[in-house]
Structures are given as structure tokens and as C-alpha cells.
Amino acid sequence: MKRVAVFGAGLTGLAAAWKLRSLGAEVAVFDPAALPGGVVRSVARDGYLLELGPNTVLEKGGALTEWIDGLGLRGRVVHPPAAAKKRFILHRGRPVAAPMSPWAFAASPLLSLQGKARLLGEPFQERGTAGDESVAAFFQRRLGAEAVERLIDPFVSGIYAGDPVRLSARHCFPKLWQWEREAGSLLRGILGGRKKEGKRVKWKMISFPEGLGELPRAAASALGGALHLGAAPALRRGTENWEVEGFGKFDAVVAAMPPRALAGWLEAGLPGVELGVIRACATAPVRVWHFGVERARVGHALDGFGVLAPGAEGEPVLGVLFSSALFPGRAPEGCVLLTVFQGGMRHPEWCRAEAEAEARAAAWEAVSRWLEVKGEPDLVEATLWKEAIPQYEVGHGRLLEALAGLEASHPGLFLRGNLRGGVAVGDCVASGFAVADEVARM
């Protein structure tokens, strides 16, 4: 039986440990934090249910579905109403529904006639030749500058809290990048991909009655005594295996943690290794605000998922989710919960500790103006993530090469987490399952 040490009890580490156990390995999981789950945390406060990190998960079979079923959570899955498919984009200071059909696209004020014509001309644009280019450059070639400013920019900020001028198209949107390379256009790539996939499994947005925090809590319960929170034991490379101080020898080590923490951990366990590329990986800071308010004081219908703000709008927040409209039990009767995201790579200054009071006032002013809210919020809760989301910027391939090189030169070492393979919840779970399979084959 293999003994495997997992450092990091975020979703990737928990998923890896759970899968390893199912494959017959003995595991021990270590994390200096007091709670499992990393940024996935759900907190009850004054009748509200607050998601301090991600608010929803997209499920499409695979690892996430296997994990949910294996943890016994299938019966607790909840889905949002059909109206949650509706998204709003801020346009000239007011929320405008993103077009979800050809007719809505034709009538939408989000793009000018010229912008719409340029976007519709995507199949006729030349295929790109750059090995790596920014998200902004990629979509400007394919869709036009106006579409980048009005549609792509807010979409990217909603996923990565990042700057499309700095992010890598190849690594942030690998499927789209590959489609252009293979089919010559995104539209032809999409149509061709559908033919190859055949009957598609639809994405389903899900959560749980007590929030996404149920997922790491269930995983922690399943691991039992194998999970060691508040623990950061020293790691040492032995002649034939790995040694974890106080816990003995292990055949393999999985590290799933943010870039800066990973660099520090590697420096302590493997003195002398080159870590410059890992340390240089940027991470977006995000300040999350939860505002609770009486429904009667909100003018907007809140009939959708939320509002994203393009950078060109010059607003102090990235966007707002209509949290209580997505899932039941998020707010007391007669009240609504709004979750606001601020900072990111666009405006990291809003995430300075000393800026909290100013950030709060700016966030509420913006959101209350967009949604026509009267008065002040009844509930205000703030969460600051100094390193919320790693940025897959142009040149991200160098980081991946560095990680692969470290693994190759230290057999039995596996470096994972959301700094490779995607930042979404489903990506992290898939990464954890994949590394478990790699360890099992070792």
C-alpha cells in the first residue's frame, strides 16, 4: 500500500486525498489553516448564508460528479431557477441583459452596428500564428476591439479577476485557442467540437442548502483522522522516499497550494531549487462584500445571476451577484443578499487593508446606484483574499515547464493546485483526481 502525503487542504488536495484512498492508498493531509476548503467557505450570519469565496459550481459529469456522489451529497444538491441564466452587463451606468439569442443580440445596445458586424465576421478572420498571446489580443483579432471592451473584459474579470491585456489566451481559454488552430475560427471549432462530442452533457449550476462549504466539510469528515489542520510539518527528501517530520516516511508527496505558499514550502523542503518563476506568478487580490437589505428597498427586479462591470465603465467594483435569487435560504424572508467583488488586477488598491472603509463606501454607492437601492444595507460583511486567484498571464508556459522540471528531478513529487489546469471549482477537483491516478500508476 502506497503512503502519500498531501500538503494543502483546498479542494484540489482534498479531492486528491479522497481519490487516493478509493484507489487503496494510505494518505495524510496537512494544512496550516484551521478550516478545510481553501477559499471555499460558507458562513451563516443573522439569517443570511454568505459564500466567502466561489458562489456556484458548474457540474458536467466527470470527477466532480463522482466526488459529490461518493461523499453522499447528491441528495443535497440544489439548482437555481431558470432566470439565473440571465446575465447583466453594465452599460453606460445601468445593467443591460446580455443577449442570449440571435434576436436579443440584434436588439442589444451593448454593441454598435459596426461592433456587431465585426463580431459576426469572426469566421472570416485569419488564423492566428502566435504561440502565446494575450486574451485581449486573441479576441480582438477574432471578434473586434468593441467586443473585447464590452463583453470579453467583464467576462474575464468574472472568472479570473484579471486583466485581459496580461492574461494568456492559450492558458486561460485552451479549448478556444485550440479550436482556432485546428478549425481556423471559433465558430467552426465550436460546431466541429459538437460533432466530435456527440450527445453533450449539459452544464448544471449547483450548490448545497448550507452553501458550497458542504463540499470540503464532507470531504474532511470522510478523511477523518487523516486530515491534519493547523499543521505544517517539515518535509525532507530521503534516499528512496520522503520524510514528513512526526509522521514518518511516504512514497509520494502531493503539494496543492497557492504560488507563494508553494514557493516557500519548496524552499524549506528542497533547499537550493530555483523558484523564481513560481514566485513571479501573479495572484489577484479580491475583496468580497456581502450586503443584506430589505427587498422592498431594491428597485431592480434581481431577475438573473448578477451584473458584471467592464473596465471602461470606470466603476470601483468588478460586479455583483444576486445571491438570494440563485439558491434558497440565502437571506431572511423579505430580504435579499448581494455579493460584491472588488479589486482584482484591475484595481488592487481597493484591497489594501487600510482602504477598507473607503472601499466599503465605494462598493455600496456603486451597487445601490446600479440596482436602485434606497438607504443603507442592514447587513455588511467583508472578506479579503490577498491571493485569491492565480493569473495565467502571457508566458505562463514557463511556469508549467518549471513545475514539470521539479517533478522530473524529484521522483514522487507532484505539484498541483489552481496554478495549473484551471481555477474553477470543477477544474480543481478534476486536477485532484488526475494527480491521484498519476500517483497510483507510479
PDB file of C-alpha atoms in Angstrom, residues 262-413:
ATOM      1  CA  LEU A 262       4.211  26.639  -2.767  1.00  0.00           C
ATOM      2  CA  ALA A 263       7.483  28.511  -3.302  1.00  0.00           C
ATOM      3  CA  GLY A 264       8.029  28.856   0.439  1.00  0.00           C
ATOM      4  CA  TRP A 265       7.199  25.197   1.030  1.00  0.00           C
ATOM      5  CA  LEU A 266       9.572  24.036  -1.715  1.00  0.00           C
ATOM      6  CA  GLU A 267      12.348  26.291  -0.444  1.00  0.00           C
ATOM      7  CA  ALA A 268      12.096  24.745   3.019  1.00  0.00           C
ATOM      8  CA  GLY A 269      11.840  21.145   1.795  1.00  0.00           C
ATOM      9  CA  LEU A 270      14.195  21.280  -1.180  1.00  0.00           C
ATOM     10  CA  PRO A 271      16.910  23.860  -0.446  1.00  0.00           C
ATOM     11  CA  GLY A 272      18.696  25.180  -3.489  1.00  0.00           C
ATOM     12  CA  VAL A 273      15.974  24.654  -6.105  1.00  0.00           C
ATOM     13  CA  GLU A 274      15.257  27.527  -8.496  1.00  0.00           C
ATOM     14  CA  LEU A 275      11.886  29.073  -7.621  1.00  0.00           C
ATOM     15  CA  GLY A 276      11.959  32.415  -9.414  1.00  0.00           C
ATOM     16  CA  VAL A 277       9.280  31.543 -11.977  1.00  0.00           C
ATOM     17  CA  ILE A 278       6.915  30.272  -9.277  1.00  0.00           C
ATOM     18  CA  ARG A 279       7.427  33.357  -7.105  1.00  0.00           C
ATOM     19  CA  ALA A 280       6.754  35.558 -10.132  1.00  0.00           C
ATOM     20  CA  CYS A 281       3.277  34.100 -10.705  1.00  0.00           C
ATOM     21  CA  ALA A 282       0.851  36.960 -10.054  1.00  0.00           C
ATOM     22  CA  THR A 283      -2.267  36.411  -7.949  1.00  0.00           C
ATOM     23  CA  ALA A 284      -5.296  38.674  -7.981  1.00  0.00           C
ATOM     24  CA  PRO A 285      -6.432  40.108  -4.644  1.00  0.00           C
ATOM     25  CA  VAL A 286     -10.205  40.259  -4.156  1.00  0.00           C
ATOM     26  CA  ARG A 287     -12.311  41.929  -1.507  1.00  0.00           C
ATOM     27  CA  VAL A 288     -15.750  40.345  -1.139  1.00  0.00           C
ATOM     28  CA  TRP A 289     -18.640  42.369   0.276  1.00  0.00           C
ATOM     29  CA  HIS A 290     -21.937  40.918   1.449  1.00  0.00           C
ATOM     30  CA  PHE A 291     -24.772  43.405   1.681  1.00  0.00           C
ATOM     31  CA  GLY A 292     -28.160  42.406   3.101  1.00  0.00           C
ATOM     32  CA  VAL A 293     -31.128  44.697   2.515  1.00  0.00           C
ATOM     33  CA  GLU A 294     -34.930  44.628   2.584  1.00  0.00           C
ATOM     34  CA  ARG A 295     -36.362  43.576  -0.767  1.00  0.00           C
ATOM     35  CA  ALA A 296     -38.831  46.450  -0.778  1.00  0.00           C
ATOM     36  CA  ARG A 297     -35.970  48.947  -0.920  1.00  0.00           C
ATOM     37  CA  VAL A 298     -34.459  47.459  -4.113  1.00  0.00           C
ATOM     38  CA  GLY A 299     -35.789  48.844  -7.382  1.00  0.00           C
ATOM     39  CA  HIS A 300     -34.175  46.290  -9.686  1.00  0.00           C
ATOM     40  CA  ALA A 301     -36.046  43.024 -10.313  1.00  0.00           C
ATOM     41  CA  LEU A 302     -32.912  40.962  -9.491  1.00  0.00           C
ATOM     42  CA  ASP A 303     -34.128  38.572 -12.192  1.00  0.00           C
ATOM     43  CA  GLY A 304     -30.841  36.968 -13.093  1.00  0.00           C
ATOM     44  CA  PHE A 305     -27.392  35.919 -11.948  1.00  0.00           C
ATOM     45  CA  GLY A 306     -25.839  39.324 -11.412  1.00  0.00           C
ATOM     46  CA  VAL A 307     -24.097  42.272 -13.053  1.00  0.00           C
ATOM     47  CA  LEU A 308     -20.543  42.487 -14.418  1.00  0.00           C
ATOM     48  CA  ALA A 309     -18.869  45.853 -14.975  1.00  0.00           C
ATOM     49  CA  PRO A 310     -16.498  46.372 -17.926  1.00  0.00           C
ATOM     50  CA  GLY A 311     -13.355  48.263 -17.008  1.00  0.00           C
ATOM     51  CA  ALA A 312     -14.346  51.010 -19.446  1.00  0.00           C
ATOM     52  CA  GLU A 313     -17.259  51.904 -17.149  1.00  0.00           C
ATOM     53  CA  GLY A 314     -14.768  53.174 -14.549  1.00  0.00           C
ATOM     54  CA  GLU A 315     -16.603  51.615 -11.597  1.00  0.00           C
ATOM     55  CA  PRO A 316     -14.959  50.683  -8.257  1.00  0.00           C
ATOM     56  CA  VAL A 317     -16.226  47.068  -8.286  1.00  0.00           C
ATOM     57  CA  LEU A 318     -15.940  44.121 -10.659  1.00  0.00           C
ATOM     58  CA  GLY A 319     -19.555  43.056 -10.300  1.00  0.00           C
ATOM     59  CA  VAL A 320     -22.357  41.901  -8.041  1.00  0.00           C
ATOM     60  CA  LEU A 321     -24.191  38.576  -7.682  1.00  0.00           C
ATOM     61  CA  PHE A 322     -27.868  38.358  -6.778  1.00  0.00           C
ATOM     62  CA  SER A 323     -27.058  35.617  -4.262  1.00  0.00           C
ATOM     63  CA  SER A 324     -30.501  35.250  -2.710  1.00  0.00           C
ATOM     64  CA  ALA A 325     -32.057  34.921  -6.184  1.00  0.00           C
ATOM     65  CA  LEU A 326     -29.833  31.947  -7.027  1.00  0.00           C
ATOM     66  CA  PHE A 327     -30.495  29.464  -4.240  1.00  0.00           C
ATOM     67  CA  PRO A 328     -32.974  29.189  -1.339  1.00  0.00           C
ATOM     68  CA  GLY A 329     -32.028  30.026   2.223  1.00  0.00           C
ATOM     69  CA  ARG A 330     -29.530  32.773   1.381  1.00  0.00           C
ATOM     70  CA  ALA A 331     -31.488  35.609   3.044  1.00  0.00           C
ATOM     71  CA  PRO A 332     -34.269  36.055   5.620  1.00  0.00           C
ATOM     72  CA  GLU A 333     -37.839  36.371   4.416  1.00  0.00           C
ATOM     73  CA  GLY A 334     -38.390  39.766   2.811  1.00  0.00           C
ATOM     74  CA  CYS A 335     -34.687  40.450   2.374  1.00  0.00           C
ATOM     75  CA  VAL A 336     -32.074  39.985  -0.368  1.00  0.00           C
ATOM     76  CA  LEU A 337     -28.374  39.232  -0.289  1.00  0.00           C
ATOM     77  CA  LEU A 338     -25.987  40.928  -2.716  1.00  0.00           C
ATOM     78  CA  THR A 339     -22.392  39.687  -3.058  1.00  0.00           C
ATOM     79  CA  VAL A 340     -19.977  42.261  -4.449  1.00  0.00           C
ATOM     80  CA  PHE A 341     -16.448  41.678  -5.768  1.00  0.00           C
ATOM     81  CA  GLN A 342     -13.862  44.426  -5.676  1.00  0.00           C
ATOM     82  CA  GLY A 343     -10.194  44.821  -6.552  1.00  0.00           C
ATOM     83  CA  GLY A 344      -8.620  42.175  -8.752  1.00  0.00           C
ATOM     84  CA  MET A 345      -5.760  43.010 -11.090  1.00  0.00           C
ATOM     85  CA  ARG A 346      -7.738  45.976 -12.379  1.00  0.00           C
ATOM     86  CA  HIS A 347      -7.787  47.863  -9.079  1.00  0.00           C
ATOM     87  CA  PRO A 348      -5.687  46.098  -6.406  1.00  0.00           C
ATOM     88  CA  GLU A 349      -5.612  49.317  -4.394  1.00  0.00           C
ATOM     89  CA  TRP A 350      -9.133  48.560  -3.139  1.00  0.00           C
ATOM     90  CA  CYS A 351      -7.695  45.502  -1.382  1.00  0.00           C
ATOM     91  CA  ARG A 352      -5.254  47.373   0.834  1.00  0.00           C
ATOM     92  CA  ALA A 353      -6.089  46.749   4.498  1.00  0.00           C
ATOM     93  CA  GLU A 354      -6.134  50.469   5.272  1.00  0.00           C
ATOM     94  CA  ALA A 355      -8.618  51.121   2.441  1.00  0.00           C
ATOM     95  CA  GLU A 356     -11.489  49.057   3.902  1.00  0.00           C
ATOM     96  CA  ALA A 357     -13.738  51.944   4.954  1.00  0.00           C
ATOM     97  CA  GLU A 358     -13.288  53.774   1.647  1.00  0.00           C
ATOM     98  CA  ALA A 359     -13.731  50.517  -0.292  1.00  0.00           C
ATOM     99  CA  ARG A 360     -16.969  49.754   1.538  1.00  0.00           C
ATOM    100  CA  ALA A 361     -18.441  53.180   0.805  1.00  0.00           C
ATOM    101  CA  ALA A 362     -17.447  52.996  -2.868  1.00  0.00           C
ATOM    102  CA  ALA A 363     -18.807  49.461  -3.295  1.00  0.00           C
ATOM    103  CA  TRP A 364     -22.184  50.279  -1.762  1.00  0.00           C
ATOM    104  CA  GLU A 365     -22.524  53.551  -3.676  1.00  0.00           C
ATOM    105  CA  ALA A 366     -21.939  51.760  -6.975  1.00  0.00           C
ATOM    106  CA  VAL A 367     -24.210  48.783  -6.346  1.00  0.00           C
ATOM    107  CA  SER A 368     -27.038  50.802  -4.817  1.00  0.00           C
ATOM    108  CA  ARG A 369     -26.908  53.109  -7.853  1.00  0.00           C
ATOM    109  CA  TRP A 370     -26.989  50.211 -10.349  1.00  0.00           C
ATOM    110  CA  LEU A 371     -29.824  48.397  -8.585  1.00  0.00           C
ATOM    111  CA  GLU A 372     -31.772  51.439  -7.381  1.00  0.00           C
ATOM    112  CA  VAL A 373     -31.469  50.633  -3.676  1.00  0.00           C
ATOM    113  CA  LYS A 374     -32.733  53.154  -1.141  1.00  0.00           C
ATOM    114  CA  GLY A 375     -30.931  53.696   2.166  1.00  0.00           C
ATOM    115  CA  GLU A 376     -28.074  51.771   3.745  1.00  0.00           C
ATOM    116  CA  PRO A 377     -27.645  47.978   3.983  1.00  0.00           C
ATOM    117  CA  ASP A 378     -28.871  46.138   7.074  1.00  0.00           C
ATOM    118  CA  LEU A 379     -26.006  43.639   6.900  1.00  0.00           C
ATOM    119  CA  VAL A 380     -22.407  44.364   5.891  1.00  0.00           C
ATOM    120  CA  GLU A 381     -19.718  41.687   5.934  1.00  0.00           C
ATOM    121  CA  ALA A 382     -16.267  41.924   4.349  1.00  0.00           C
ATOM    122  CA  THR A 383     -13.765  39.224   3.386  1.00  0.00           C
ATOM    123  CA  LEU A 384     -10.325  39.994   1.992  1.00  0.00           C
ATOM    124  CA  TRP A 385      -8.438  37.426  -0.070  1.00  0.00           C
ATOM    125  CA  LYS A 386      -4.947  38.794  -0.622  1.00  0.00           C
ATOM    126  CA  GLU A 387      -4.108  35.995  -3.067  1.00  0.00           C
ATOM    127  CA  ALA A 388      -7.461  34.904  -4.424  1.00  0.00           C
ATOM    128  CA  ILE A 389      -6.817  33.728  -7.993  1.00  0.00           C
ATOM    129  CA  PRO A 390      -3.520  32.898  -9.740  1.00  0.00           C
ATOM    130  CA  GLN A 391      -3.118  34.685 -13.052  1.00  0.00           C
ATOM    131  CA  TYR A 392      -2.323  32.655 -16.163  1.00  0.00           C
ATOM    132  CA  GLU A 393      -0.512  35.501 -17.852  1.00  0.00           C
ATOM    133  CA  VAL A 394       1.346  35.507 -21.181  1.00  0.00           C
ATOM    134  CA  GLY A 395       4.404  33.338 -20.575  1.00  0.00           C
ATOM    135  CA  HIS A 396       2.531  31.024 -18.196  1.00  0.00           C
ATOM    136  CA  GLY A 397       4.073  28.126 -20.099  1.00  0.00           C
ATOM    137  CA  ARG A 398       7.393  28.878 -18.380  1.00  0.00           C
ATOM    138  CA  LEU A 399       5.767  28.220 -15.007  1.00  0.00           C
ATOM    139  CA  LEU A 400       4.329  24.922 -16.224  1.00  0.00           C
ATOM    140  CA  GLU A 401       7.750  23.913 -17.532  1.00  0.00           C
ATOM    141  CA  ALA A 402       9.336  24.797 -14.183  1.00  0.00           C
ATOM    142  CA  LEU A 403       6.813  22.687 -12.291  1.00  0.00           C
ATOM    143  CA  ALA A 404       7.311  19.750 -14.676  1.00  0.00           C
ATOM    144  CA  GLY A 405      11.076  20.093 -14.271  1.00  0.00           C
ATOM    145  CA  LEU A 406      10.847  19.976 -10.483  1.00  0.00           C
ATOM    146  CA  GLU A 407       8.666  16.877 -10.663  1.00  0.00           C
ATOM    147  CA  ALA A 408      11.039  15.167 -13.086  1.00  0.00           C
ATOM    148  CA  SER A 409      14.097  15.860 -10.936  1.00  0.00           C
ATOM    149  CA  HIS A 410      12.346  14.756  -7.724  1.00  0.00           C
ATOM    150  CA  PRO A 411      10.504  11.475  -8.375  1.00  0.00           C
ATOM    151  CA  GLY A 412       7.433  11.079  -6.214  1.00  0.00           C
ATOM    152  CA  LEU A 413       6.776  14.834  -6.035  1.00  0.00           C
TER     153      LEU A 413
END
